[in-house]
CSV table of C-alpha atoms and ligand atoms in Angstrom, one decimal:
chain,number,residue,atom,x,y,z
A,1,UNK,CA,-19.8,-28.5,18.3
A,2,UNK,CA,-20.7,-26.1,15.6
A,3,UNK,CA,-24.0,-25.9,15.1
A,4,UNK,CA,-25.1,-27.4,11.4
A,5,UNK,CA,-27.0,-23.9,11.6
A,6,UNK,CA,-24.0,-21.2,12.4
A,7,UNK,CA,-23.5,-18.5,10.1
A,8,UNK,CA,-19.8,-17.3,9.6
A,9,UNK,CA,-20.9,-13.8,10.7
A,10,UNK,CA,-20.6,-10.8,8.3
A,11,UNK,CA,-16.9,-8.8,8.7
A,12,UNK,CA,-18.4,-5.1,7.8
A,13,UNK,CA,-14.7,-3.9,7.7
A,14,UNK,CA,-14.8,-5.1,4.4
A,15,UNK,CA,-18.0,-3.5,3.5
A,16,UNK,CA,-17.8,-0.1,1.4
A,17,UNK,CA,-20.3,2.0,2.4
A,18,UNK,CA,-22.8,1.6,0.4
A,19,UNK,CA,-22.6,-2.3,1.4
A,20,UNK,CA,-23.6,-1.2,4.7
A,21,UNK,CA,-26.8,0.8,3.5
A,22,UNK,CA,-27.6,-2.7,2.0
A,23,UNK,CA,-26.6,-4.4,5.1
A,24,UNK,CA,-28.6,-3.0,7.8
A,25,UNK,CA,-31.6,-2.7,4.3
A,26,UNK,CA,-31.5,-6.5,5.2
A,27,UNK,CA,-31.8,-6.1,8.6
A,28,UNK,CA,-34.8,-3.6,8.4
A,29,UNK,CA,-33.8,-0.3,8.8
A,30,UNK,CA,-33.4,2.6,7.2
A,31,UNK,CA,-29.9,3.3,4.7
A,32,UNK,CA,-29.1,6.5,6.5
A,33,UNK,CA,-28.2,3.9,9.6
A,34,UNK,CA,-26.0,2.0,7.4
A,35,UNK,CA,-23.6,4.9,7.3
A,36,UNK,CA,-23.8,6.2,10.6
A,37,UNK,CA,-22.3,1.9,10.9
A,38,UNK,CA,-19.9,2.3,8.5
A,39,UNK,CA,-19.0,6.0,10.3
A,40,UNK,CA,-18.9,4.2,14.0
A,41,UNK,CA,-16.9,1.5,12.6
A,42,UNK,CA,-13.5,4.2,11.0
A,43,UNK,CA,-14.0,7.4,11.6
A,44,UNK,CA,-14.3,6.9,15.3
A,45,UNK,CA,-12.4,3.1,15.3
A,46,UNK,CA,-15.0,2.0,17.6
A,47,UNK,CA,-15.2,-1.5,17.4
A,48,UNK,CA,-18.0,-2.3,19.9
A,49,UNK,CA,-21.6,-2.2,19.0
A,50,UNK,CA,-22.5,-1.5,22.0
A,51,UNK,CA,-21.2,2.1,22.1
A,52,UNK,CA,-22.3,3.1,18.9
A,53,UNK,CA,-25.2,5.1,20.6
A,54,UNK,CA,-27.1,7.3,17.6
A,55,UNK,CA,-27.8,3.5,16.8
A,56,UNK,CA,-31.3,1.8,18.4
A,57,UNK,CA,-30.6,-0.6,20.7
A,58,UNK,CA,-32.6,-2.9,19.0
A,59,UNK,CA,-30.1,-2.6,15.7
A,60,UNK,CA,-26.6,-3.1,18.1
A,61,UNK,CA,-28.5,-6.2,19.4
A,62,UNK,CA,-28.9,-7.3,16.3
A,63,UNK,CA,-25.5,-6.2,14.7
A,64,UNK,CA,-24.2,-8.0,17.6
A,65,UNK,CA,-25.7,-11.3,16.8
A,66,UNK,CA,-24.7,-11.3,12.8
A,67,UNK,CA,-22.0,-9.3,11.9
A,68,UNK,CA,-18.3,-8.3,13.3
A,69,UNK,CA,-16.2,-6.3,13.5
A,70,UNK,CA,-12.4,-8.5,12.5
A,71,UNK,CA,-9.2,-6.0,12.5
A,72,UNK,CA,-6.7,-8.3,13.3
A,73,UNK,CA,-4.7,-7.3,15.6
A,74,UNK,CA,-0.9,-5.8,15.7
A,75,UNK,CA,0.7,-8.3,17.2
A,76,UNK,CA,4.1,-6.9,16.7
A,77,UNK,CA,5.6,-3.3,17.2
A,78,UNK,CA,9.0,-2.1,16.6
A,79,UNK,CA,10.1,1.5,16.4
A,80,UNK,CA,13.1,3.1,14.2
A,81,UNK,CA,15.3,5.8,16.2
A,82,UNK,CA,13.6,7.5,13.6
A,83,UNK,CA,10.1,7.6,14.4
A,84,UNK,CA,9.6,5.3,12.0
A,85,UNK,CA,7.5,2.6,13.0
A,86,UNK,CA,6.6,-1.0,11.7
A,87,UNK,CA,3.8,-3.3,13.1
A,88,UNK,CA,3.2,-6.8,12.1
A,89,UNK,CA,-0.4,-7.6,11.9
A,90,UNK,CA,-1.3,-11.0,13.2
A,91,UNK,CA,-4.4,-12.2,10.3
A,92,UNK,CA,-6.1,-15.2,10.9
A,93,UNK,CA,-5.3,-17.8,9.7
A,94,UNK,CA,-1.8,-16.9,11.1
A,95,UNK,CA,-0.1,-15.2,8.4
A,96,UNK,CA,1.6,-12.4,9.2
A,97,UNK,CA,2.0,-9.1,7.2
A,98,UNK,CA,3.6,-5.6,7.8
A,99,UNK,CA,2.6,-1.7,7.4
A,100,UNK,CA,4.7,0.7,8.2
A,101,UNK,CA,3.9,4.2,9.5
A,102,UNK,CA,6.6,7.2,9.0
A,103,UNK,CA,5.7,10.3,10.5
A,104,UNK,CA,7.6,13.6,8.8
A,105,UNK,CA,6.4,17.0,10.6
A,106,UNK,CA,3.5,17.4,10.3
A,107,UNK,CA,2.8,14.1,7.5
A,108,UNK,CA,1.6,11.4,8.7
A,109,UNK,CA,2.4,8.6,5.9
A,110,UNK,CA,1.5,4.9,6.1
A,111,UNK,CA,2.8,2.3,3.8
A,112,UNK,CA,0.0,-0.1,3.0
A,113,UNK,CA,0.4,-4.5,2.4
A,114,UNK,CA,-2.0,-6.1,0.2
A,115,UNK,CA,-0.5,-9.8,0.2
A,116,UNK,CA,1.1,-11.7,1.9
A,117,UNK,CA,3.8,-12.4,0.2
A,118,UNK,CA,4.1,-11.0,-3.8
A,119,UNK,CA,4.5,-13.2,-6.6
A,120,UNK,CA,6.3,-10.6,-9.3
A,121,UNK,CA,10.2,-12.0,-7.9
A,122,UNK,CA,11.7,-9.0,-8.9
A,123,UNK,CA,15.7,-10.1,-8.2
A,124,UNK,CA,15.8,-7.4,-5.4
A,125,UNK,CA,13.1,-6.9,-3.1
A,126,UNK,CA,13.2,-9.2,-0.3
A,127,UNK,CA,9.2,-10.0,0.0
A,128,UNK,CA,10.2,-11.7,-3.4
A,129,UNK,CA,12.5,-14.9,-1.7
A,130,UNK,CA,9.4,-14.9,1.2
A,131,UNK,CA,7.1,-16.3,-2.4
A,132,UNK,CA,3.3,-16.1,-2.6
A,133,UNK,CA,0.8,-17.0,-0.2
A,134,UNK,CA,-2.3,-14.7,-0.6
A,135,UNK,CA,-4.3,-11.7,-0.9
A,136,UNK,CA,-6.1,-9.7,1.0
A,137,UNK,CA,-9.1,-9.0,1.8
A,138,UNK,CA,-10.4,-5.8,2.0
A,139,UNK,CA,-11.0,-5.9,5.2
A,140,UNK,CA,-7.2,-6.4,6.3
A,141,UNK,CA,-6.3,-3.9,3.9
A,142,UNK,CA,-8.3,-1.7,5.4
A,143,UNK,CA,-7.1,-2.3,8.9
A,144,UNK,CA,-3.9,-1.3,8.8
A,145,UNK,CA,-5.2,1.3,7.8
A,146,UNK,CA,-7.8,1.5,11.3
A,147,UNK,CA,-4.5,1.2,13.5
A,148,UNK,CA,-2.7,3.9,12.2
A,149,UNK,CA,-5.9,6.2,13.1
A,150,UNK,CA,-6.5,5.1,15.9
A,151,UNK,CA,-2.6,5.4,17.1
A,152,UNK,CA,-2.1,9.1,15.7
A,153,UNK,CA,-5.9,10.3,17.3
A,154,UNK,CA,-6.9,11.4,13.1
A,155,UNK,CA,-6.6,10.0,9.4
A,156,UNK,CA,-3.2,9.5,8.6
A,157,UNK,CA,-1.9,13.0,6.2
A,158,UNK,CA,-0.7,9.9,3.2
A,159,UNK,CA,-0.9,6.8,2.5
A,160,UNK,CA,0.8,4.6,-0.4
A,161,UNK,CA,0.6,1.2,-1.6
A,162,UNK,CA,3.8,0.1,-1.4
A,163,UNK,CA,4.3,-2.6,1.4
A,164,UNK,CA,4.3,-6.1,0.6
A,165,UNK,CA,2.1,-7.1,-2.3
A,166,UNK,CA,1.5,-6.1,-6.0
A,167,UNK,CA,-2.0,-4.2,-5.3
A,168,UNK,CA,-3.1,-4.5,-9.4
A,169,UNK,CA,-2.8,-8.7,-8.7
A,170,UNK,CA,-5.5,-7.8,-5.6
A,171,UNK,CA,-7.1,-5.7,-8.4
A,172,UNK,CA,-11.3,-6.0,-6.9
A,173,UNK,CA,-10.0,-6.0,-3.4
A,174,UNK,CA,-7.6,-3.1,-3.6
A,175,UNK,CA,-10.2,-0.8,-5.2
A,176,UNK,CA,-13.2,-1.3,-3.0
A,177,UNK,CA,-10.7,-0.9,-0.3
A,178,UNK,CA,-9.3,2.9,-1.9
A,179,UNK,CA,-13.0,2.9,-2.3
A,180,UNK,CA,-13.3,2.9,1.2
A,181,UNK,CA,-10.1,5.0,2.7
A,182,UNK,CA,-10.8,7.6,0.1
A,183,UNK,CA,-14.8,8.1,1.8
A,184,UNK,CA,-15.6,11.2,3.2
A,185,UNK,CA,-17.2,9.0,5.9
A,186,UNK,CA,-14.7,7.0,6.1
A,187,UNK,CA,-10.1,8.4,6.4
A,188,UNK,CA,-11.1,11.2,3.8
A,189,UNK,CA,-8.2,10.2,2.1
A,190,UNK,CA,-7.1,12.3,-1.3
A,191,UNK,CA,-6.4,11.3,-4.6
A,192,UNK,CA,-3.2,13.6,-3.9
A,193,UNK,CA,-2.1,12.3,-1.1
A,194,UNK,CA,-2.6,8.3,-2.1
A,195,UNK,CA,-0.5,6.2,-4.2
A,196,UNK,CA,-0.9,3.0,-5.2
A,197,UNK,CA,2.7,1.5,-6.6
A,198,UNK,CA,3.1,-1.1,-9.7
A,199,UNK,CA,5.9,-2.5,-10.8
A,200,UNK,CA,3.4,-2.8,-14.9
A,201,UNK,CA,0.5,-4.7,-15.3
A,202,UNK,CA,-0.4,-3.1,-18.0
A,203,UNK,CA,-4.4,-3.9,-18.3
A,204,UNK,CA,-4.8,-3.3,-14.4
A,205,UNK,CA,-3.3,0.4,-14.9
A,206,UNK,CA,-6.3,0.8,-18.1
A,207,UNK,CA,-8.6,-0.7,-16.2
A,208,UNK,CA,-7.5,1.4,-12.8
A,209,UNK,CA,-8.8,4.8,-14.6
A,210,UNK,CA,-12.1,3.6,-14.9
A,211,UNK,CA,-13.6,2.7,-11.4
A,212,UNK,CA,-10.8,4.3,-9.1
A,213,UNK,CA,-8.9,7.8,-8.7
A,214,UNK,CA,-5.4,7.9,-7.4
A,215,UNK,CA,-2.2,8.5,-8.1
A,216,UNK,CA,0.3,6.4,-9.9
A,217,UNK,CA,3.6,5.7,-9.1
A,218,UNK,CA,5.1,2.5,-11.5
A,219,UNK,CA,8.8,1.2,-10.4
A,220,UNK,CA,10.3,1.7,-13.0
A,221,UNK,CA,13.9,0.7,-11.7
A,222,UNK,CA,15.1,0.3,-15.5
A,223,UNK,CA,15.4,2.4,-19.1
A,224,UNK,CA,15.3,-0.4,-21.5
A,225,UNK,CA,13.6,-4.2,-21.9
A,226,UNK,CA,16.8,-6.4,-21.5
A,227,UNK,CA,17.8,-4.3,-17.8
A,228,UNK,CA,14.0,-4.4,-17.1
A,229,UNK,CA,13.6,-8.3,-17.9
A,230,UNK,CA,16.5,-9.2,-15.4
A,231,UNK,CA,15.4,-6.7,-12.5
A,232,UNK,CA,11.2,-7.0,-13.4
A,233,UNK,CA,10.1,-9.7,-14.8
A,234,UNK,CA,6.8,-9.1,-15.1
A,235,UNK,CA,9.0,-6.4,-17.4
A,236,UNK,CA,9.1,-9.6,-20.4
A,237,UNK,CA,4.6,-9.8,-20.0
A,238,UNK,CA,4.4,-6.7,-20.4
A,239,UNK,CA,7.3,-4.6,-21.9
A,240,UNK,CA,8.3,-0.7,-21.6
A,241,UNK,CA,6.8,0.0,-25.0
A,242,UNK,CA,3.3,-1.0,-23.7
A,243,UNK,CA,4.0,0.1,-20.3
A,244,UNK,CA,4.7,3.9,-21.6
A,245,UNK,CA,1.3,4.5,-23.4
A,246,UNK,CA,-0.7,2.9,-20.4
A,247,UNK,CA,0.5,5.3,-18.1
A,248,UNK,CA,0.3,8.0,-20.5
A,249,UNK,CA,-3.7,6.9,-20.7
A,250,UNK,CA,-3.5,6.6,-17.1
A,251,UNK,CA,-2.6,10.4,-16.2
A,252,UNK,CA,-4.5,12.3,-19.5
A,253,UNK,CA,-6.2,14.7,-19.3
A,254,UNK,CA,-5.7,16.0,-16.3
A,255,UNK,CA,-2.3,18.7,-16.5
A,256,UNK,CA,-2.0,18.0,-12.6
A,257,UNK,CA,-1.1,15.1,-12.3
A,258,UNK,CA,2.2,13.6,-13.5
A,259,UNK,CA,3.7,9.5,-13.1
A,260,UNK,CA,5.9,9.1,-10.1
A,261,UNK,CA,8.8,6.6,-11.4
A,262,UNK,CA,10.4,4.4,-8.9
A,263,UNK,CA,13.8,3.8,-9.5
A,264,UNK,CA,16.1,2.1,-7.5
A,265,UNK,CA,19.6,3.0,-7.6
A,266,UNK,CA,21.5,-0.6,-7.5
A,267,UNK,CA,25.7,-0.1,-8.0
A,268,UNK,CA,26.9,-1.1,-11.3
A,269,UNK,CA,23.5,-2.8,-12.9
A,270,UNK,CA,21.1,0.6,-13.6
A,271,UNK,CA,23.1,3.7,-12.4
A,272,UNK,CA,25.0,4.6,-15.2
A,273,UNK,CA,25.0,8.1,-16.6
A,274,UNK,CA,24.2,5.9,-19.9
A,275,UNK,CA,21.2,4.7,-17.9
A,276,UNK,CA,20.1,8.6,-16.6
A,277,UNK,CA,20.1,10.0,-20.8
A,278,UNK,CA,17.8,6.6,-21.4
A,279,UNK,CA,15.8,7.5,-19.0
A,280,UNK,CA,14.9,11.0,-20.2
A,281,UNK,CA,15.0,9.4,-23.8
A,282,UNK,CA,12.3,6.6,-22.7
A,283,UNK,CA,10.2,9.7,-20.4
A,284,UNK,CA,10.2,12.3,-23.5
A,285,UNK,CA,7.0,13.6,-23.3
A,286,UNK,CA,5.3,11.9,-20.1
A,287,UNK,CA,4.1,14.1,-17.2
A,288,UNK,CA,6.7,12.7,-15.1
A,289,UNK,CA,8.8,12.2,-11.4
A,290,UNK,CA,11.9,10.4,-11.2
A,291,UNK,CA,11.3,9.4,-7.8
A,292,UNK,CA,15.6,7.7,-6.8
A,293,UNK,CA,15.9,5.2,-4.3
A,294,UNK,CA,19.2,3.5,-2.6
A,295,UNK,CA,18.6,-0.2,-3.0
A,296,UNK,CA,18.2,-1.3,0.1
A,297,UNK,CA,20.5,-4.3,1.3
A,298,UNK,CA,19.2,-8.3,2.7
A,299,UNK,CA,20.5,-11.4,3.5
A,300,UNK,CA,21.1,-13.0,0.6
A,301,UNK,CA,20.7,-9.9,-1.3
A,302,UNK,CA,23.6,-9.9,-5.0
A,303,UNK,CA,23.7,-6.6,-4.7
A,304,UNK,CA,24.5,-3.2,-3.7
A,305,UNK,CA,23.1,0.9,-3.3
A,306,UNK,CA,25.0,3.1,-5.6
A,307,UNK,CA,27.2,6.2,-3.5
A,308,UNK,CA,24.9,9.2,-2.5
A,309,UNK,CA,27.2,11.1,-4.7
A,310,UNK,CA,26.6,8.6,-8.4
A,311,UNK,CA,22.7,9.1,-6.8
A,312,UNK,CA,23.1,12.5,-7.5
A,313,UNK,CA,25.1,12.7,-10.5
A,314,UNK,CA,22.1,10.7,-12.4
A,315,UNK,CA,20.0,13.4,-10.1
A,316,UNK,CA,21.4,16.2,-12.0
A,317,UNK,CA,21.5,15.0,-15.3
A,318,UNK,CA,17.6,14.1,-14.8
A,319,UNK,CA,16.8,18.2,-13.5
A,320,UNK,CA,18.9,19.5,-16.3
A,321,UNK,CA,16.8,17.6,-18.5
A,322,UNK,CA,13.4,19.3,-17.1
A,323,UNK,CA,12.6,16.1,-15.0
A,324,UNK,CA,11.6,17.0,-11.6
A,325,UNK,CA,13.5,14.8,-9.6
A,326,UNK,CA,14.1,13.8,-5.8
A,327,UNK,CA,16.3,11.1,-4.0
A,328,UNK,CA,14.3,9.0,-1.1
A,329,UNK,CA,15.0,9.2,1.5
A,330,UNK,CA,15.4,6.3,3.4
A,331,UNK,CA,13.4,5.2,6.6
A,332,UNK,CA,13.0,2.1,8.9
A,333,UNK,CA,16.3,0.8,8.1
A,334,UNK,CA,17.2,-0.7,11.4
A,335,UNK,CA,14.3,-2.4,12.1
A,336,UNK,CA,13.8,-3.7,7.9
A,337,UNK,CA,11.1,-1.2,7.3
A,338,UNK,CA,12.1,0.2,4.8
A,339,UNK,CA,11.4,-0.1,0.8
A,340,UNK,CA,11.8,-3.8,0.1
A,341,UNK,CA,12.6,-4.5,3.5
A,342,UNK,CA,9.4,-6.5,4.2
A,343,UNK,CA,8.8,-10.2,4.7
A,344,UNK,CA,6.4,-10.8,6.6
A,345,UNK,CA,9.1,-12.2,8.5
A,346,UNK,CA,8.6,-13.1,12.3
A,347,UNK,CA,11.4,-12.3,14.7
A,348,UNK,CA,13.2,-14.1,16.3
A,349,UNK,CA,12.6,-13.6,21.1
A,350,UNK,CA,16.7,-12.3,20.7
A,351,UNK,CA,15.8,-10.0,18.5
A,352,UNK,CA,12.4,-8.7,19.1
A,353,UNK,CA,13.1,-7.8,22.9
A,354,UNK,CA,16.5,-5.4,21.5
A,355,UNK,CA,14.1,-3.9,18.7
A,356,UNK,CA,10.7,-3.9,19.8
A,357,UNK,CA,8.1,-4.8,21.4
A,358,UNK,CA,5.8,-8.1,21.8
A,359,UNK,CA,2.2,-6.8,22.2
B,1,LIG,N1,4.5,-4.5,-5.9
B,1,LIG,C1,4.4,-2.9,-5.8
B,1,LIG,C2,3.8,-2.2,-4.8
B,1,LIG,C3,5.9,-2.3,-4.6
B,1,LIG,S1,6.4,-1.1,-4.2
B,1,LIG,C4,5.8,-2.2,-6.9
B,1,LIG,O1,6.4,-3.2,-7.6
B,1,LIG,O2,5.7,-0.9,-7.2
B,1,LIG,C5,7.4,-1.8,-2.6
B,1,LIG,C6,8.7,-0.6,-3.7
B,1,LIG,O3,10.2,-1.1,-3.2
B,1,LIG,C7,9.3,0.0,-5.0
B,1,LIG,O4,9.8,0.5,-5.4
B,1,LIG,C8,9.4,-1.5,-5.5
B,1,LIG,O5,10.5,-1.5,-6.1
B,1,LIG,C9,11.3,-0.9,-4.7
B,1,LIG,N2,12.2,-2.0,-3.8
B,1,LIG,C10,12.1,-3.4,-3.8
B,1,LIG,N3,13.1,-3.6,-2.9
B,1,LIG,C11,14.1,-2.3,-3.0
B,1,LIG,C12,14.8,-2.5,-2.1
B,1,LIG,N4,15.5,-3.8,-1.7
B,1,LIG,N5,15.9,-0.9,-1.9
B,1,LIG,C13,15.2,-0.2,-3.0
B,1,LIG,N6,13.5,-0.3,-3.0
B,1,LIG,C14,13.4,-1.7,-3.1
């Protein structure tokens, strides 16, 4: 039976370095012990207090009584032939969330989820189909990078908040997690290698600028409101005439910065040359990079991908107008880990044995 006085242990994975300092001070220790504790957890990936050898034995024992480092386990790993791996994390309440690890030469990118499901209902995205379950905690966001670092032996070089969920709809937890990911005592990911992708929650974009410093990617997908309303329904609330100025304000004052516009190429829907012309007009004067993403089909979706040659023609239009434009290489398709394919579904046994290992 749980005692009436039973206090839930503090999960240290939810704490940034200042919180860690305050926490050890509340136990009667000095702030630098908190910084050491934070380093053990994140830099060294240690989960067991007894291994934190530069903390006194008394502090380690105290920590074991009142705190824990609760890391959701990877319950399934699916490797794809191209080296991409999808990790399914099992959360304390039985929910599942997906993280994608994408190696590319010396660069290692980890694609993080920020929510279980998503409430935004974009018509071309598989995550939308499962609806919204809940926000991830700070620790659950950070745990995805903790695991990546343990597995690759060093911090990942790049992080993208492009997995399941809308990061700006889980604002406070995401901002705090970003701070931990950027901290020199933890994962040291620089603002140029840490990209938050949003569908365009305008007030939160303004707020983000004051609370954090990361690169911003925006899921644009259409060059006008009529079309964007149908693909990214949040556009009805925050139309382009509000979204574009918010993005410009985000990078204002820093000449090295630009906005990355994600644009899923959907056959016959948003991929005509007319759309490229409209896009050029829309983005004129905004330092931009356009990232064209071939639509990744998923079961039950009404759309199909634009043929490669047409994507290239679209890209050439943008280049000719002076925009930096790339086509995103699709990775991890075979394991449903590509953009828009993350659904937090647990594979049945046959698929599991076919595609990966169950841990
Ligand atoms: N909610 C945030 C973060 C998710 S990022 C956002 O919308 O930006 C996931 C990226 O993959 C987004 O750019 C999204 O638009 C894109 N995407 C979604 N479904 C896709 C699909 N079926 N094919 C290709 N890209 C897709």
